[in-house]
PDB file of C-alpha atoms in Angstrom:
ATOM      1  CA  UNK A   2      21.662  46.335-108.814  1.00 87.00           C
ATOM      2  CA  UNK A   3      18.240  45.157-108.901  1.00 88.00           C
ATOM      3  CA  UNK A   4      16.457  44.489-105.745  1.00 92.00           C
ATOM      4  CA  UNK A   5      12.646  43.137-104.574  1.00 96.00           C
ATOM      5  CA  UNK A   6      12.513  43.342-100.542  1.00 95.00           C
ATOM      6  CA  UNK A   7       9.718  41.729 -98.836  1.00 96.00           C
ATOM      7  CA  UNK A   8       9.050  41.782 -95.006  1.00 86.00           C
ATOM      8  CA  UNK A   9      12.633  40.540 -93.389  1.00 73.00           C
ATOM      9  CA  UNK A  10      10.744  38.408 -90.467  1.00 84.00           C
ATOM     10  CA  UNK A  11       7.961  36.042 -90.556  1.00 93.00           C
ATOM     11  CA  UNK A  12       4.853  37.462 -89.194  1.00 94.00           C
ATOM     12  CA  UNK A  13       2.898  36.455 -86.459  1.00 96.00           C
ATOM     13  CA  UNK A  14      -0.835  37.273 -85.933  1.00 95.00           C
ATOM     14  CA  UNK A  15      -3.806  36.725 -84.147  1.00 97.00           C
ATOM     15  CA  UNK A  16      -7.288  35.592 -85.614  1.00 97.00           C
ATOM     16  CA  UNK A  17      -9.396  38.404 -86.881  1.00 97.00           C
ATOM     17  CA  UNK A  18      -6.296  40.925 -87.060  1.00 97.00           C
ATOM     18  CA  UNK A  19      -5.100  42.464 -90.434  1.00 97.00           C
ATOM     19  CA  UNK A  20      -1.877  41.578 -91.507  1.00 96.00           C
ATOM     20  CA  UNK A  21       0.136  43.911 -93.868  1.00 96.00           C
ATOM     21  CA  UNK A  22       3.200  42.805 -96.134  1.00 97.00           C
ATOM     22  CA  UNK A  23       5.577  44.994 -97.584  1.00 97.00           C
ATOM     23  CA  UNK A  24       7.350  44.807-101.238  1.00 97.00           C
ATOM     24  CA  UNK A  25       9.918  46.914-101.905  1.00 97.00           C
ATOM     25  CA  UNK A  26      11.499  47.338-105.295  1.00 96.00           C
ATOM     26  CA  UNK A  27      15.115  48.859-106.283  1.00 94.00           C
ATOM     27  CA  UNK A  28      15.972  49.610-110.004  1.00 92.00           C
ATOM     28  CA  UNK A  29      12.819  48.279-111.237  1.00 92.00           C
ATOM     29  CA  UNK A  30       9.903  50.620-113.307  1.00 91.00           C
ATOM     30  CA  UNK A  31       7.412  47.537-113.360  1.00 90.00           C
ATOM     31  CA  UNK A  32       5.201  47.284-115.680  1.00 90.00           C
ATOM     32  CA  UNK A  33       2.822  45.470-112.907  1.00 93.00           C
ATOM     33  CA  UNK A  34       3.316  43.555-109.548  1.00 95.00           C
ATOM     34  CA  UNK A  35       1.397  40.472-108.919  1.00 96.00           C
ATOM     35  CA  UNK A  36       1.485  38.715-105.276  1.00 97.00           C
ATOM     36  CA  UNK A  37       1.586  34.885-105.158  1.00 98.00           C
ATOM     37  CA  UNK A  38       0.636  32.634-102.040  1.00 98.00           C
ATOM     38  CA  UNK A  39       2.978  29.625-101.184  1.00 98.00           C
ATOM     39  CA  UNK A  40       1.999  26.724 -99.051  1.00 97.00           C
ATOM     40  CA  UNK A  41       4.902  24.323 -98.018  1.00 96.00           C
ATOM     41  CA  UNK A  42       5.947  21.820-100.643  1.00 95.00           C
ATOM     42  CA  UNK A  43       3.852  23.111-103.359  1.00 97.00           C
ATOM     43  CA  UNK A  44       3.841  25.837-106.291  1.00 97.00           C
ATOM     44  CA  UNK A  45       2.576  28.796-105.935  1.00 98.00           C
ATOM     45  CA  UNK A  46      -0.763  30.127-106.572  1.00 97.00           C
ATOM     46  CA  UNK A  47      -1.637  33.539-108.002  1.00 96.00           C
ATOM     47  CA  UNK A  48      -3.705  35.919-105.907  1.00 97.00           C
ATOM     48  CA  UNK A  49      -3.590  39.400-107.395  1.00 96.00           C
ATOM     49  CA  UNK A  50      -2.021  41.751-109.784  1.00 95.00           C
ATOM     50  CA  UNK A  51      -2.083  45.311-110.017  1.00 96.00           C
ATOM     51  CA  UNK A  52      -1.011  47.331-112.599  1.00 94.00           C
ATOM     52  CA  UNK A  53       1.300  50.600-112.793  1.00 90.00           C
ATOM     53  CA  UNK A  54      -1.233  52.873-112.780  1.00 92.00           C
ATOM     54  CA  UNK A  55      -3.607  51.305-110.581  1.00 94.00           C
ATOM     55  CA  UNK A  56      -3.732  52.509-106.839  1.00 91.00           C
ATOM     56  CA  UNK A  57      -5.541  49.828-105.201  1.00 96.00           C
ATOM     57  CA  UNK A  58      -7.210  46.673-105.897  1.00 96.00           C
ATOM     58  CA  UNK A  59      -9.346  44.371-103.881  1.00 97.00           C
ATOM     59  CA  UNK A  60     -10.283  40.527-104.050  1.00 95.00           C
ATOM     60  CA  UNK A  61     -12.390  39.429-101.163  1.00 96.00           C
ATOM     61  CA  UNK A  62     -10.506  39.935 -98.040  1.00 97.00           C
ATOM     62  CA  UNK A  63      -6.948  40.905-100.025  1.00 98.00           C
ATOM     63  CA  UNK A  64      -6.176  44.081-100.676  1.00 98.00           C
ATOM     64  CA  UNK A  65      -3.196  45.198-102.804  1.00 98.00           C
ATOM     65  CA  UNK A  66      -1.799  48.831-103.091  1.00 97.00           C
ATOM     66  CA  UNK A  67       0.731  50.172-105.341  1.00 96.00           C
ATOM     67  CA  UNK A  68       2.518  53.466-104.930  1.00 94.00           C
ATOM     68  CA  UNK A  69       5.266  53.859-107.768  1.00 92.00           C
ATOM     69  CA  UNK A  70       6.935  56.845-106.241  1.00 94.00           C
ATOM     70  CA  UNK A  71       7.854  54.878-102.982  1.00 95.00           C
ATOM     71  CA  UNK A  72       8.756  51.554-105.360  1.00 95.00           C
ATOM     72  CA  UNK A  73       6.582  50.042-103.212  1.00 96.00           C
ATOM     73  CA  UNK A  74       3.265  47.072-102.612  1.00 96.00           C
ATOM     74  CA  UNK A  75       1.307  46.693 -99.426  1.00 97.00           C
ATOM     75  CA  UNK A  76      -1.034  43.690 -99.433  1.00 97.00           C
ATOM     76  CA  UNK A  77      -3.231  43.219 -97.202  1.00 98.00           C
ATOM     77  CA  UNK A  78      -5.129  40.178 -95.667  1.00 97.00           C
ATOM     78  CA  UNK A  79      -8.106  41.543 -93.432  1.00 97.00           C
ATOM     79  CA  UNK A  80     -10.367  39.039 -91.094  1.00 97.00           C
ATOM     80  CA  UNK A  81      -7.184  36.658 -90.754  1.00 97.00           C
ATOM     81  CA  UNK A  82      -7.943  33.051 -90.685  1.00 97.00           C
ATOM     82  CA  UNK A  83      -5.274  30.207 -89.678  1.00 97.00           C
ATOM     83  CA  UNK A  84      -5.873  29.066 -92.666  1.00 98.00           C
ATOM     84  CA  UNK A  85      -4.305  32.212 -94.587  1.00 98.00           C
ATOM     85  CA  UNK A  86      -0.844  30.418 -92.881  1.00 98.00           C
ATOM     86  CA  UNK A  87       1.475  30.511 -95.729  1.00 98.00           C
ATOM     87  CA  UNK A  88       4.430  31.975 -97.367  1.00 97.00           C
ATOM     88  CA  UNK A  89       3.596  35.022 -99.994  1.00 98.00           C
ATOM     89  CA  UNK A  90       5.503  36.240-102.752  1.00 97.00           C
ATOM     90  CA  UNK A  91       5.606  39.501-104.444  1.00 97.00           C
ATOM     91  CA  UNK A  92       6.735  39.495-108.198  1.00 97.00           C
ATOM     92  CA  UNK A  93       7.230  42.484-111.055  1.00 95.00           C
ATOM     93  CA  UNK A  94       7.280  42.093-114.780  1.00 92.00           C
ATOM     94  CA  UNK A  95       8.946  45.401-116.499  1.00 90.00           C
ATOM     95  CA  UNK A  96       7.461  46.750-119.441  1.00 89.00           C
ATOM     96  CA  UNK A  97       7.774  44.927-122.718  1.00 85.00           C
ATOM     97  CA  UNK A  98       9.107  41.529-120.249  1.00 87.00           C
ATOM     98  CA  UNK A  99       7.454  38.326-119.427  1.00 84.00           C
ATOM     99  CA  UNK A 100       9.356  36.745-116.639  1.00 89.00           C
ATOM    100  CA  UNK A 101       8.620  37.396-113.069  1.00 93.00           C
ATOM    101  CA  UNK A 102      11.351  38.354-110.592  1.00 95.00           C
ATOM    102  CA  UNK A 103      10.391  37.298-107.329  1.00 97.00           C
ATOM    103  CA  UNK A 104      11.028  38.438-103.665  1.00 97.00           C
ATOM    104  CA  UNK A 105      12.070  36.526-100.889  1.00 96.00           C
ATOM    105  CA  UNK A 106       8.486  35.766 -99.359  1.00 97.00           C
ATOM    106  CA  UNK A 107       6.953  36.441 -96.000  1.00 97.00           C
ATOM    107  CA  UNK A 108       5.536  33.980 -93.949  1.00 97.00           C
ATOM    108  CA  UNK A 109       2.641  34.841 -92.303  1.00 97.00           C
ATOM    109  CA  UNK A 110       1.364  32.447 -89.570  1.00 97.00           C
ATOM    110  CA  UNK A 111      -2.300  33.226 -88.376  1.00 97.00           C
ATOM    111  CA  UNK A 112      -3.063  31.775 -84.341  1.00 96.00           C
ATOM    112  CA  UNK A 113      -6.166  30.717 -83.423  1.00 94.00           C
TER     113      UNK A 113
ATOM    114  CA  UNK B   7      -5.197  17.602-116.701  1.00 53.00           C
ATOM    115  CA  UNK B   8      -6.597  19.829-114.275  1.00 80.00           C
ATOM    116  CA  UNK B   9      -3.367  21.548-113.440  1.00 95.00           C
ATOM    117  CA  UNK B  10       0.423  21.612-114.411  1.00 97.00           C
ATOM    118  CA  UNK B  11       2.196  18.221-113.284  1.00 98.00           C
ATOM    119  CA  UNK B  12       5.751  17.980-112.187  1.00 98.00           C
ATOM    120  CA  UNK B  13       7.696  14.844-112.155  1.00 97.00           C
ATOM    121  CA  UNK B  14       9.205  13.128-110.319  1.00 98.00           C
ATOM    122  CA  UNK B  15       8.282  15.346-107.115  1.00 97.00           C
ATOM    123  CA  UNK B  16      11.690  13.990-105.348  1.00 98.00           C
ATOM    124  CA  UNK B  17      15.026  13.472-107.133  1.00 98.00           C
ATOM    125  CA  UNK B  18      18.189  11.960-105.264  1.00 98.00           C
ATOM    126  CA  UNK B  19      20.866  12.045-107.444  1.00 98.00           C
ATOM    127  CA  UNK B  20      24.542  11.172-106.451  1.00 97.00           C
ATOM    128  CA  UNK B  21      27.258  13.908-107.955  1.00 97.00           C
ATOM    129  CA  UNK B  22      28.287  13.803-111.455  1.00 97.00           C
ATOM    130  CA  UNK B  23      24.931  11.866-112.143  1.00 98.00           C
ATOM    131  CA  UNK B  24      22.533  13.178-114.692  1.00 98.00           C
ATOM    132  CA  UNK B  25      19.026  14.053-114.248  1.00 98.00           C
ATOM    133  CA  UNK B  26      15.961  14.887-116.259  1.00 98.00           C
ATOM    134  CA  UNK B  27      13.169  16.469-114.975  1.00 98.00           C
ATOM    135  CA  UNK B  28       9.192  16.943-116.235  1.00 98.00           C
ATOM    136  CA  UNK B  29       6.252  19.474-117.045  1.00 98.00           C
ATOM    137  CA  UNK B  30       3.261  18.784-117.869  1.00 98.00           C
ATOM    138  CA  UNK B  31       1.741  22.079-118.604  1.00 97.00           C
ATOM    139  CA  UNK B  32      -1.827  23.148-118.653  1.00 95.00           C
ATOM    140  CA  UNK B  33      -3.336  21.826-122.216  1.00 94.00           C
ATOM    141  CA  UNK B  34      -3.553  25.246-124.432  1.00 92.00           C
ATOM    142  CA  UNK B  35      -0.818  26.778-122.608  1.00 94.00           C
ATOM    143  CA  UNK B  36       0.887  29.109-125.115  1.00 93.00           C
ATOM    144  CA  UNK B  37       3.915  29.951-122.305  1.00 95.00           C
ATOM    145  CA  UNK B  38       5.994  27.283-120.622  1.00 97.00           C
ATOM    146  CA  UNK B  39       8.911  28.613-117.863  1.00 97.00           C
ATOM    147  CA  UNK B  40      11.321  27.071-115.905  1.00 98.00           C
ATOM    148  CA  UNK B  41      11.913  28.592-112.241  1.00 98.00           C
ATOM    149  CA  UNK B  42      14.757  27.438-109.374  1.00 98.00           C
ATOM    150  CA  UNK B  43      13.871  28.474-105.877  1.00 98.00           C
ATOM    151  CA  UNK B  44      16.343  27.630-103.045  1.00 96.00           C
ATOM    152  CA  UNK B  45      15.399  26.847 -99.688  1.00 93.00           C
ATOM    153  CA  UNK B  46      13.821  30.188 -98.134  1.00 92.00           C
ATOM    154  CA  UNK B  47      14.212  32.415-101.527  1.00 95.00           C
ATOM    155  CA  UNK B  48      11.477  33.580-104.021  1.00 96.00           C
ATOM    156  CA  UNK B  49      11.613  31.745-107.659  1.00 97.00           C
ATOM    157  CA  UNK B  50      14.562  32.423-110.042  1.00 97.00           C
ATOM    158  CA  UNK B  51      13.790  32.402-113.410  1.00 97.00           C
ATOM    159  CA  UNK B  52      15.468  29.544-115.774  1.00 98.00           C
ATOM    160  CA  UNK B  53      14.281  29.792-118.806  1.00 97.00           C
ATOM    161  CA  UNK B  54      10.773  30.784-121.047  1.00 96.00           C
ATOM    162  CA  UNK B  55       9.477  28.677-124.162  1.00 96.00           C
ATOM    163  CA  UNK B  56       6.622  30.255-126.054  1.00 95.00           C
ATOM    164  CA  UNK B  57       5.205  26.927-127.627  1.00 95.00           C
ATOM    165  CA  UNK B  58       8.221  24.871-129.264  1.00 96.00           C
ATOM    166  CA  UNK B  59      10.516  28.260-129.344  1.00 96.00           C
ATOM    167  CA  UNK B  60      12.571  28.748-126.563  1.00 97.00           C
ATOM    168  CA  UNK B  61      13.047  32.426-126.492  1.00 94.00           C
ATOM    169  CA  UNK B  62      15.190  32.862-123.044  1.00 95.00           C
ATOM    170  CA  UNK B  63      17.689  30.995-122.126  1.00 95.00           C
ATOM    171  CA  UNK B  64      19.536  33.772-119.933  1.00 95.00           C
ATOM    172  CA  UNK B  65      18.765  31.969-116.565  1.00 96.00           C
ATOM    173  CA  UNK B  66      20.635  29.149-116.615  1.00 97.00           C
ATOM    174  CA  UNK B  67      23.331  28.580-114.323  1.00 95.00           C
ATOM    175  CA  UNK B  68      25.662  26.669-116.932  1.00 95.00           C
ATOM    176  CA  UNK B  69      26.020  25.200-119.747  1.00 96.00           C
ATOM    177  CA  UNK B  70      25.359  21.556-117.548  1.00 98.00           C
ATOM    178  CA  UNK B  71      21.412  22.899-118.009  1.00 98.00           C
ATOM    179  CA  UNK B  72      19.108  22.730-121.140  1.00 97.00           C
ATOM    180  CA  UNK B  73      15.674  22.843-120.941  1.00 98.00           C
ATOM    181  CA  UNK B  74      13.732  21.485-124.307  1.00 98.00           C
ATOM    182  CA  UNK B  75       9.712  21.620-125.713  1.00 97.00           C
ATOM    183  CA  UNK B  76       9.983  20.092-128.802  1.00 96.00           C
ATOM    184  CA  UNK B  77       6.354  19.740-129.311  1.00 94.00           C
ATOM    185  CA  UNK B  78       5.056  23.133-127.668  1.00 93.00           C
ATOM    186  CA  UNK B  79       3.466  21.169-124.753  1.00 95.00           C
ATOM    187  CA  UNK B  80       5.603  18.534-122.295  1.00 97.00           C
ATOM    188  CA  UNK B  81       8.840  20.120-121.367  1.00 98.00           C
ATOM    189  CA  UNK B  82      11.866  18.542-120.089  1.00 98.00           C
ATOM    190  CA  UNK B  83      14.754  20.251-117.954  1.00 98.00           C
ATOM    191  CA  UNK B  84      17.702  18.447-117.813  1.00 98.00           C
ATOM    192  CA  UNK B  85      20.760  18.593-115.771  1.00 98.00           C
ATOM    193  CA  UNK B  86      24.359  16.723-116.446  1.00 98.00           C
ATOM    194  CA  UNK B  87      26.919  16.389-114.184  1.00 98.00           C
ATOM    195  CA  UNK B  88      25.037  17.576-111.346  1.00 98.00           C
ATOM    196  CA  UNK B  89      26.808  19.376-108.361  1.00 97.00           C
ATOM    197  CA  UNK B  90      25.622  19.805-105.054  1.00 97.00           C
ATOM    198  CA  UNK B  91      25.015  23.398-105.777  1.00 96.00           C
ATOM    199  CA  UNK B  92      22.163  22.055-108.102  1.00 97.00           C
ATOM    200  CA  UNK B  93      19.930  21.034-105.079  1.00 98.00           C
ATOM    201  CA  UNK B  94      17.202  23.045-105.171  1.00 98.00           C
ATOM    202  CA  UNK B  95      13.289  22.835-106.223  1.00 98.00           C
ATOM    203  CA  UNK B  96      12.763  23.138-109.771  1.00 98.00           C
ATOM    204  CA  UNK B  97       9.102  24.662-110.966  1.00 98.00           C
ATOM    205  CA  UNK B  98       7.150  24.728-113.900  1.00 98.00           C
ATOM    206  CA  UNK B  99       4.805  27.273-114.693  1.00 97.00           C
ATOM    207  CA  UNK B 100       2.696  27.573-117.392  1.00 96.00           C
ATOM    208  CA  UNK B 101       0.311  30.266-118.761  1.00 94.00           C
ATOM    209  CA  UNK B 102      -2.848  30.619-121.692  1.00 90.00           C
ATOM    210  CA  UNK B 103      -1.351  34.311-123.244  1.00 79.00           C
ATOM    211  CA  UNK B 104       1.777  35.478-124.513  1.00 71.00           C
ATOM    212  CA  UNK B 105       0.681  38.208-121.782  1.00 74.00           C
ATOM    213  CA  UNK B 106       2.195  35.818-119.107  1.00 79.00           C
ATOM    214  CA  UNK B 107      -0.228  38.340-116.149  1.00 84.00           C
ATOM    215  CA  UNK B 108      -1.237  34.970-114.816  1.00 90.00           C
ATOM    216  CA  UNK B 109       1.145  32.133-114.374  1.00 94.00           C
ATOM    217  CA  UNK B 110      -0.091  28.187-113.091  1.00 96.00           C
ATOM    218  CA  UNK B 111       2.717  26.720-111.340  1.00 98.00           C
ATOM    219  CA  UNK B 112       3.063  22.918-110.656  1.00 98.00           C
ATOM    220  CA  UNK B 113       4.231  21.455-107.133  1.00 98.00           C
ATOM    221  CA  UNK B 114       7.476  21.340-108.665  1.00 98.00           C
ATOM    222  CA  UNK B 115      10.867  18.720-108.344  1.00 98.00           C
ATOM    223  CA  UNK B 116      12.879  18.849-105.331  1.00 98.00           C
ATOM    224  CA  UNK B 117      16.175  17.757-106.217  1.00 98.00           C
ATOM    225  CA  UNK B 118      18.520  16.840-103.838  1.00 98.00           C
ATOM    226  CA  UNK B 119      22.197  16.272-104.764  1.00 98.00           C
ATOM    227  CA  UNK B 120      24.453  13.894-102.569  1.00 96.00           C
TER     228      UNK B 120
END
């Protein structure tokens, strides 16, 4: 069956450190990934995507890498700030699709 | 409007009751879907309307759910004979392309079945 695995715990991290989430995909060949932040009670918000034959791409302090052989997305938030707190959410589109299928989410919580 | 609008933001509906449920999408915006995401979990998809045409209806849980866009902008979910299973938050999303690579999401509708 189809699976998206993010990062089973929340993550805890000091200021300044880099935190790195984890997407893994099962019985998927996406077409691209895109990674979503969540903040409690609201939608979320679209960060990045990165395509299938893309490597790596970069958006301020976010960094998003995508390595088809492993099925799998690092992101990365460098300089943490407590106000990167939130929940994020990997999501794949296949080829020739338009939904999303999300992950579960990782929570990331950044102390002062 | 600035963004894509969800109402109400709170539904508390007893069992059996029937509830309908809004999106205001982004003006312009060619693609309209319908997520449910449970306490914890990542979105599931509902359903996807491409203006008035809903092309995808393969996410609903029953037949107790139809989602309609009769005029290719406001959209309305709604639910009969809702079960307790139902509770969940319900979120819009709306994007410019048929592309879909960026989707707007409202806060969406917690609904909350008694």
């Amino acid at each position: 069956s189809q699976k998206i695995e993010q990062n089973s715990e929340a993550l805890n991290i000091q200021e300044g450190k880099t935190a790195t989430l984890t997407c893994n995909y099962t019985n998927y060949s996406p077409a691209y990934l895109q990674w979503y932040r969540q903040d409690p009670g609201r939608g979320p918000v679209f960060l990045l995507l990165i395509r299938e034959n893309e490597k790596e791409k970069r958006k301020e302090r976010l960094k998003v890498t995508f390595d088809t052989t492993l099925k799998q997305s690092l992101f990365h938030i460098t300089a943490s700030q407590p106000a990167d707190s939130a929940t994020y959410l990997c999501a794949l589109v296949e080829p020739n699709d338009y939904k999303l299928s999300f992950g579960a989410g990782t929570t990331v919580t950044v102390r002062a | 409007g600035a963004g894509v609008s969800q109402s109400p933001r709170y539904k508390v509906a007893k069992r059996g009751q029937d509830v309908a449920l809004r999106c205001d999408p982004i003006s312009g915006h060619v693609s309209l879907f319908w997520y449910q995401q449970a306490l914890g979990q990542g979105p599931e998809f509902l359903t996807y309307f491409q203006n008035e045409a809903q092309l995808d209806k393969s996410g609903l849980p029953s037949d107790r759910f139809f989602a309609e866009r009769p005029e290719g902008s406001v959209s309305t979910l709604k639910i009969q004979r809702t079960q307790q299973e139902d509770s969940a938050v319900y979120l819009c999303a709306s994007s410019l392309a048929e592309t879909n690579e960026k989707l707007f999401f409202g806060s969406g509708t917690q609904l909350s079945v008694l």
